PDB file of C-alpha atoms and ligand atoms in Angstrom:
ATOM      1  CA  UNK A   1     120.639 176.450 130.701  1.00  0.00           C
ATOM      2  CA  UNK A   2     118.906 174.978 127.934  1.00  0.00           C
ATOM      3  CA  UNK A   3     119.024 172.015 126.245  1.00  0.00           C
ATOM      4  CA  UNK A   4     120.118 173.098 123.627  1.00  0.00           C
ATOM      5  CA  UNK A   5     123.926 173.752 126.035  1.00  0.00           C
ATOM      6  CA  UNK A   6     123.712 169.890 127.280  1.00  0.00           C
ATOM      7  CA  UNK A   7     127.886 168.816 127.168  1.00  0.00           C
ATOM      8  CA  UNK A   8     127.066 166.290 125.142  1.00  0.00           C
ATOM      9  CA  UNK A   9     130.826 165.144 124.116  1.00  0.00           C
ATOM     10  CA  UNK A  10     132.059 162.430 127.385  1.00  0.00           C
ATOM     11  CA  UNK A  11     134.378 159.485 126.407  1.00  0.00           C
ATOM     12  CA  UNK A  12     133.024 156.635 128.113  1.00  0.00           C
ATOM     13  CA  UNK A  13     135.138 153.277 128.247  1.00  0.00           C
ATOM     14  CA  UNK A  14     133.549 149.627 128.064  1.00  0.00           C
ATOM     15  CA  UNK A  15     136.687 147.800 129.023  1.00  0.00           C
ATOM     16  CA  UNK A  16     136.442 143.365 129.083  1.00  0.00           C
ATOM     17  CA  UNK A  17     137.874 140.301 127.843  1.00  0.00           C
ATOM     18  CA  UNK A  18     135.582 140.027 124.957  1.00  0.00           C
ATOM     19  CA  UNK A  19     137.207 136.036 124.625  1.00  0.00           C
ATOM     20  CA  UNK A  20     134.591 136.654 122.650  1.00  0.00           C
ATOM     21  CA  UNK A  21     132.400 139.038 122.576  1.00  0.00           C
ATOM     22  CA  UNK A  22     128.646 138.071 122.885  1.00  0.00           C
ATOM     23  CA  UNK A  23     125.443 139.985 122.052  1.00  0.00           C
ATOM     24  CA  UNK A  24     124.710 140.619 125.019  1.00  0.00           C
ATOM     25  CA  UNK A  25     127.747 142.439 125.085  1.00  0.00           C
ATOM     26  CA  UNK A  26     126.695 144.346 121.898  1.00  0.00           C
ATOM     27  CA  UNK A  27     123.188 144.993 122.627  1.00  0.00           C
ATOM     28  CA  UNK A  28     125.443 147.297 125.730  1.00  0.00           C
ATOM     29  CA  UNK A  29     127.418 148.650 124.018  1.00  0.00           C
ATOM     30  CA  UNK A  30     125.083 149.934 121.067  1.00  0.00           C
ATOM     31  CA  UNK A  31     122.101 151.054 124.154  1.00  0.00           C
ATOM     32  CA  UNK A  32     125.813 153.101 125.088  1.00  0.00           C
ATOM     33  CA  UNK A  33     126.871 154.503 121.805  1.00  0.00           C
ATOM     34  CA  UNK A  34     123.192 156.777 122.241  1.00  0.00           C
ATOM     35  CA  UNK A  35     123.749 158.043 125.179  1.00  0.00           C
ATOM     36  CA  UNK A  36     128.230 158.910 124.597  1.00  0.00           C
ATOM     37  CA  UNK A  37     129.242 160.873 122.649  1.00  0.00           C
ATOM     38  CA  UNK A  38     132.667 158.450 122.094  1.00  0.00           C
ATOM     39  CA  UNK A  39     133.184 155.054 123.283  1.00  0.00           C
ATOM     40  CA  UNK A  40     136.043 153.425 123.055  1.00  0.00           C
ATOM     41  CA  UNK A  41     136.174 149.059 123.779  1.00  0.00           C
ATOM     42  CA  UNK A  42     138.764 148.295 125.732  1.00  0.00           C
ATOM     43  CA  UNK A  43     139.942 145.108 125.647  1.00  0.00           C
ATOM     44  CA  UNK A  44     141.858 144.219 127.928  1.00  0.00           C
ATOM     45  CA  UNK A  45     145.410 142.398 127.829  1.00  0.00           C
ATOM     46  CA  UNK A  46     144.959 140.270 130.568  1.00  0.00           C
ATOM     47  CA  UNK A  47     147.360 138.836 132.632  1.00  0.00           C
ATOM     48  CA  UNK A  48     145.140 137.548 135.329  1.00  0.00           C
ATOM     49  CA  UNK A  49     143.773 135.375 132.525  1.00  0.00           C
ATOM     50  CA  UNK A  50     146.201 133.766 130.845  1.00  0.00           C
ATOM     51  CA  UNK A  51     144.397 131.210 128.396  1.00  0.00           C
ATOM     52  CA  UNK A  52     142.523 134.023 125.544  1.00  0.00           C
ATOM     53  CA  UNK A  53     140.435 131.451 123.299  1.00  0.00           C
ATOM     54  CA  UNK A  54     140.909 134.100 120.827  1.00  0.00           C
ATOM     55  CA  UNK A  55     144.294 136.177 120.549  1.00  0.00           C
ATOM     56  CA  UNK A  56     144.245 139.861 120.818  1.00  0.00           C
ATOM     57  CA  UNK A  57     144.237 140.856 117.658  1.00  0.00           C
ATOM     58  CA  UNK A  58     140.808 137.837 116.592  1.00  0.00           C
ATOM     59  CA  UNK A  59     139.197 139.868 119.724  1.00  0.00           C
ATOM     60  CA  UNK A  60     139.824 143.426 118.627  1.00  0.00           C
ATOM     61  CA  UNK A  61     138.546 141.775 114.220  1.00  0.00           C
ATOM     62  CA  UNK A  62     135.796 140.531 115.165  1.00  0.00           C
ATOM     63  CA  UNK A  63     134.716 143.000 118.024  1.00  0.00           C
ATOM     64  CA  UNK A  64     135.618 146.127 114.836  1.00  0.00           C
ATOM     65  CA  UNK A  65     132.871 143.877 112.795  1.00  0.00           C
ATOM     66  CA  UNK A  66     130.511 144.243 115.518  1.00  0.00           C
ATOM     67  CA  UNK A  67     130.862 147.109 115.296  1.00  0.00           C
ATOM     68  CA  UNK A  68     131.061 148.586 111.923  1.00  0.00           C
ATOM     69  CA  UNK A  69     127.715 150.401 112.014  1.00  0.00           C
ATOM     70  CA  UNK A  70     128.469 151.740 114.603  1.00  0.00           C
ATOM     71  CA  UNK A  71     129.884 155.873 113.645  1.00  0.00           C
ATOM     72  CA  UNK A  72     130.883 156.591 117.252  1.00  0.00           C
ATOM     73  CA  UNK A  73     132.753 153.711 118.222  1.00  0.00           C
ATOM     74  CA  UNK A  74     135.865 152.172 118.626  1.00  0.00           C
ATOM     75  CA  UNK A  75     137.997 148.860 119.158  1.00  0.00           C
ATOM     76  CA  UNK A  76     141.397 149.647 121.495  1.00  0.00           C
ATOM     77  CA  UNK A  77     143.076 147.040 123.960  1.00  0.00           C
ATOM     78  CA  UNK A  78     145.218 148.405 126.718  1.00  0.00           C
ATOM     79  CA  UNK A  79     147.503 145.752 129.059  1.00  0.00           C
ATOM     80  CA  UNK A  80     147.748 147.284 133.186  1.00  0.00           C
ATOM     81  CA  UNK A  81     145.545 149.607 135.298  1.00  0.00           C
ATOM     82  CA  UNK A  82     142.279 151.034 133.632  1.00  0.00           C
ATOM     83  CA  UNK A  83     142.950 153.308 135.719  1.00  0.00           C
ATOM     84  CA  UNK A  84     145.961 154.707 133.568  1.00  0.00           C
ATOM     85  CA  UNK A  85     144.717 153.701 130.251  1.00  0.00           C
ATOM     86  CA  UNK A  86     141.516 155.811 131.562  1.00  0.00           C
ATOM     87  CA  UNK A  87     144.068 158.885 131.892  1.00  0.00           C
ATOM     88  CA  UNK A  88     145.838 158.926 128.889  1.00  0.00           C
ATOM     89  CA  UNK A  89     142.063 158.569 126.727  1.00  0.00           C
ATOM     90  CA  UNK A  90     141.299 161.509 128.911  1.00  0.00           C
ATOM     91  CA  UNK A  91     137.873 159.280 129.495  1.00  0.00           C
ATOM     92  CA  UNK A  92     135.161 160.773 131.466  1.00  0.00           C
ATOM     93  CA  UNK A  93     133.370 157.148 132.454  1.00  0.00           C
ATOM     94  CA  UNK A  94     133.894 154.482 132.491  1.00  0.00           C
ATOM     95  CA  UNK A  95     130.952 151.840 131.036  1.00  0.00           C
ATOM     96  CA  UNK A  96     129.791 148.221 132.005  1.00  0.00           C
ATOM     97  CA  UNK A  97     126.817 145.637 131.945  1.00  0.00           C
ATOM     98  CA  UNK A  98     124.794 143.592 134.815  1.00  0.00           C
ATOM     99  CA  UNK A  99     123.856 141.124 134.038  1.00  0.00           C
ATOM    100  CA  UNK A 100     122.219 139.456 138.044  1.00  0.00           C
ATOM    101  CA  UNK A 101     122.615 140.228 141.262  1.00  0.00           C
ATOM    102  CA  UNK A 102     125.949 138.731 141.867  1.00  0.00           C
ATOM    103  CA  UNK A 103     127.995 140.466 138.824  1.00  0.00           C
ATOM    104  CA  UNK A 104     126.802 143.680 141.102  1.00  0.00           C
ATOM    105  CA  UNK A 105     128.824 142.593 144.274  1.00  0.00           C
ATOM    106  CA  UNK A 106     132.563 142.035 142.734  1.00  0.00           C
ATOM    107  CA  UNK A 107     131.587 145.045 139.866  1.00  0.00           C
ATOM    108  CA  UNK A 108     130.240 147.326 143.222  1.00  0.00           C
ATOM    109  CA  UNK A 109     133.766 147.199 144.197  1.00  0.00           C
ATOM    110  CA  UNK A 110     135.700 147.472 141.066  1.00  0.00           C
ATOM    111  CA  UNK A 111     133.853 150.651 140.741  1.00  0.00           C
ATOM    112  CA  UNK A 112     134.482 151.888 143.674  1.00  0.00           C
ATOM    113  CA  UNK A 113     138.651 150.520 143.241  1.00  0.00           C
ATOM    114  CA  UNK A 114     138.390 152.641 139.905  1.00  0.00           C
ATOM    115  CA  UNK A 115     136.823 156.091 141.154  1.00  0.00           C
ATOM    116  CA  UNK A 116     139.532 156.057 144.201  1.00  0.00           C
ATOM    117  CA  UNK A 117     142.404 155.291 142.139  1.00  0.00           C
ATOM    118  CA  UNK A 118     141.419 157.956 138.838  1.00  0.00           C
ATOM    119  CA  UNK A 119     138.182 160.039 140.095  1.00  0.00           C
ATOM    120  CA  UNK A 120     135.870 158.045 137.199  1.00  0.00           C
ATOM    121  CA  UNK A 121     132.833 157.006 138.127  1.00  0.00           C
ATOM    122  CA  UNK A 122     130.981 153.846 136.422  1.00  0.00           C
ATOM    123  CA  UNK A 123     128.046 154.003 134.922  1.00  0.00           C
ATOM    124  CA  UNK A 124     125.701 150.594 135.071  1.00  0.00           C
ATOM    125  CA  UNK A 125     123.494 149.527 131.937  1.00  0.00           C
ATOM    126  CA  UNK A 126     120.910 146.548 132.852  1.00  0.00           C
ATOM    127  CA  UNK A 127     121.656 143.562 130.624  1.00  0.00           C
ATOM    128  CA  UNK A 128     118.420 142.665 128.683  1.00  0.00           C
ATOM    129  CA  UNK A 129     116.172 140.386 130.623  1.00  0.00           C
ATOM    130  CA  UNK A 130     117.445 137.954 127.504  1.00  0.00           C
ATOM    131  CA  UNK A 131     121.117 138.220 127.920  1.00  0.00           C
ATOM    132  CA  UNK A 132     120.825 137.743 131.468  1.00  0.00           C
ATOM    133  CA  UNK A 133     122.028 134.315 131.691  1.00  0.00           C
ATOM    134  CA  UNK A 134     124.570 135.137 128.601  1.00  0.00           C
ATOM    135  CA  UNK A 135     128.391 134.757 129.141  1.00  0.00           C
ATOM    136  CA  UNK A 136     131.530 134.288 126.965  1.00  0.00           C
ATOM    137  CA  UNK A 137     132.292 131.875 129.019  1.00  0.00           C
ATOM    138  CA  UNK A 138     129.271 130.110 128.580  1.00  0.00           C
ATOM    139  CA  UNK A 139     129.224 130.232 125.171  1.00  0.00           C
ATOM    140  CA  UNK A 140     133.443 128.397 124.122  1.00  0.00           C
ATOM    141  CA  UNK A 141     131.796 125.451 126.476  1.00  0.00           C
ATOM    142  CA  UNK A 142     128.421 124.972 124.053  1.00  0.00           C
ATOM    143  CA  UNK A 143     130.493 125.996 121.200  1.00  0.00           C
ATOM    144  CA  UNK A 144     132.983 123.355 121.188  1.00  0.00           C
ATOM    145  CA  UNK A 145     130.666 120.227 123.237  1.00  0.00           C
ATOM    146  CA  UNK A 146     128.784 120.831 120.021  1.00  0.00           C
ATOM    147  CA  UNK A 147     126.172 122.758 121.124  1.00  0.00           C
ATOM    148  CA  UNK A 148     124.110 126.231 118.551  1.00  0.00           C
ATOM    149  CA  UNK A 149     125.934 129.290 120.055  1.00  0.00           C
ATOM    150  CA  UNK A 150     123.774 131.115 116.803  1.00  0.00           C
ATOM    151  CA  UNK A 151     121.167 132.769 118.958  1.00  0.00           C
ATOM    152  CA  UNK A 152     124.503 134.748 121.328  1.00  0.00           C
ATOM    153  CA  UNK A 153     126.840 135.554 119.990  1.00  0.00           C
ATOM    154  CA  UNK A 154     126.804 137.921 116.487  1.00  0.00           C
ATOM    155  CA  UNK A 155     127.858 136.483 113.377  1.00  0.00           C
ATOM    156  CA  UNK A 156     131.384 137.494 112.063  1.00  0.00           C
ATOM    157  CA  UNK A 157     131.494 135.686 115.732  1.00  0.00           C
ATOM    158  CA  UNK A 158     130.485 132.463 114.877  1.00  0.00           C
ATOM    159  CA  UNK A 159     132.391 132.512 111.962  1.00  0.00           C
ATOM    160  CA  UNK A 160     135.524 133.058 113.605  1.00  0.00           C
ATOM    161  CA  UNK A 161     134.472 130.813 116.189  1.00  0.00           C
ATOM    162  CA  UNK A 162     133.965 127.990 113.411  1.00  0.00           C
ATOM    163  CA  UNK A 163     137.809 127.949 112.142  1.00  0.00           C
ATOM    164  CA  UNK A 164     138.831 127.819 114.986  1.00  0.00           C
ATOM    165  CA  UNK A 165     137.882 124.577 116.484  1.00  0.00           C
ATOM    166  CA  UNK A 166     137.946 124.194 112.302  1.00  0.00           C
ATOM    167  CA  UNK A 167     141.889 124.884 113.173  1.00  0.00           C
ATOM    168  CA  UNK A 168     141.880 123.516 116.210  1.00  0.00           C
ATOM    169  CA  UNK A 169     140.499 119.911 115.352  1.00  0.00           C
ATOM    170  CA  UNK A 170     143.284 119.623 112.615  1.00  0.00           C
ATOM    171  CA  UNK A 171     146.316 119.789 114.793  1.00  0.00           C
TER     172      UNK A 171
HETATM  173  O1  PNS B 201     135.354 140.860 130.712  1.00  0.00           O
HETATM  174  P1  PNS B 201     136.198 140.805 132.138  1.00  0.00           P
HETATM  175  O2  PNS B 201     136.854 140.010 132.051  1.00  0.00           O
HETATM  176  O3  PNS B 201     134.969 140.458 133.058  1.00  0.00           O
HETATM  177  O4  PNS B 201     136.794 142.129 132.422  1.00  0.00           O
HETATM  178  C1  PNS B 201     136.545 142.614 133.174  1.00  0.00           C
HETATM  179  C2  PNS B 201     137.605 143.386 133.664  1.00  0.00           C
HETATM  180  C3  PNS B 201     138.688 143.112 132.421  1.00  0.00           C
HETATM  181  C4  PNS B 201     137.297 144.158 132.571  1.00  0.00           C
HETATM  182  C5  PNS B 201     138.404 143.581 134.645  1.00  0.00           C
HETATM  183  O5  PNS B 201     140.035 143.082 135.265  1.00  0.00           O
HETATM  184  C6  PNS B 201     139.054 145.036 134.123  1.00  0.00           C
HETATM  185  O6  PNS B 201     139.641 146.343 134.432  1.00  0.00           O
HETATM  186  N1  PNS B 201     141.053 144.799 134.514  1.00  0.00           N
HETATM  187  C7  PNS B 201     142.389 145.647 134.381  1.00  0.00           C
HETATM  188  C8  PNS B 201     142.406 145.608 135.528  1.00  0.00           C
HETATM  189  C9  PNS B 201     142.703 146.642 136.465  1.00  0.00           C
HETATM  190  O7  PNS B 201     142.699 147.448 135.569  1.00  0.00           O
HETATM  191  N2  PNS B 201     142.364 146.285 137.786  1.00  0.00           N
HETATM  192  C10 PNS B 201     142.232 146.413 138.731  1.00  0.00           C
HETATM  193  C11 PNS B 201     140.223 147.157 138.778  1.00  0.00           C
HETATM  194  S1  PNS B 201     139.905 147.771 139.887  1.00  0.00           S
END
């Protein structure tokens, strides 16, 4: 097979809570967009996380602004099993980021379960080392205790977080 005939049309899904999106997530999205034909960033409406800080609508809008420069990336959401969503979207692959070894421990069983349910593999991208300590939950904690999170989130996220803090203070 010549390199011209190698298929490059795979549809990948990057699922997550994105409450909110961090620079670490965005780095994974940008790199995955360079590898796969199409990337769907799918916000999981997760009943186990009953108290997300941002509404689904807020998260979708923040994400859409942050990936606007990537033509093969679209933002969506789903409820229920990822395996069902993969089938509905005819996706070929799941993308996940790995920051530290402890991520791998939980992601390995999740990947095996998803493969068992859907026959779809999970491909992992190592987070850039400079984002290895960045998580949505730490970003929220630092921000609401008055710390500067500008180095850790894209500008549209910081803007939305600031609006949210102002709205909460007014209550
Ligand atoms: O950003 P998060 O919260 O770490 O992402 C975890 C997420 C949402 C990707 C994972 O919980 C998930 O895939 N949920 C969908 C429900 C599902 O399919 N659960 C079984 C996984 S084997």
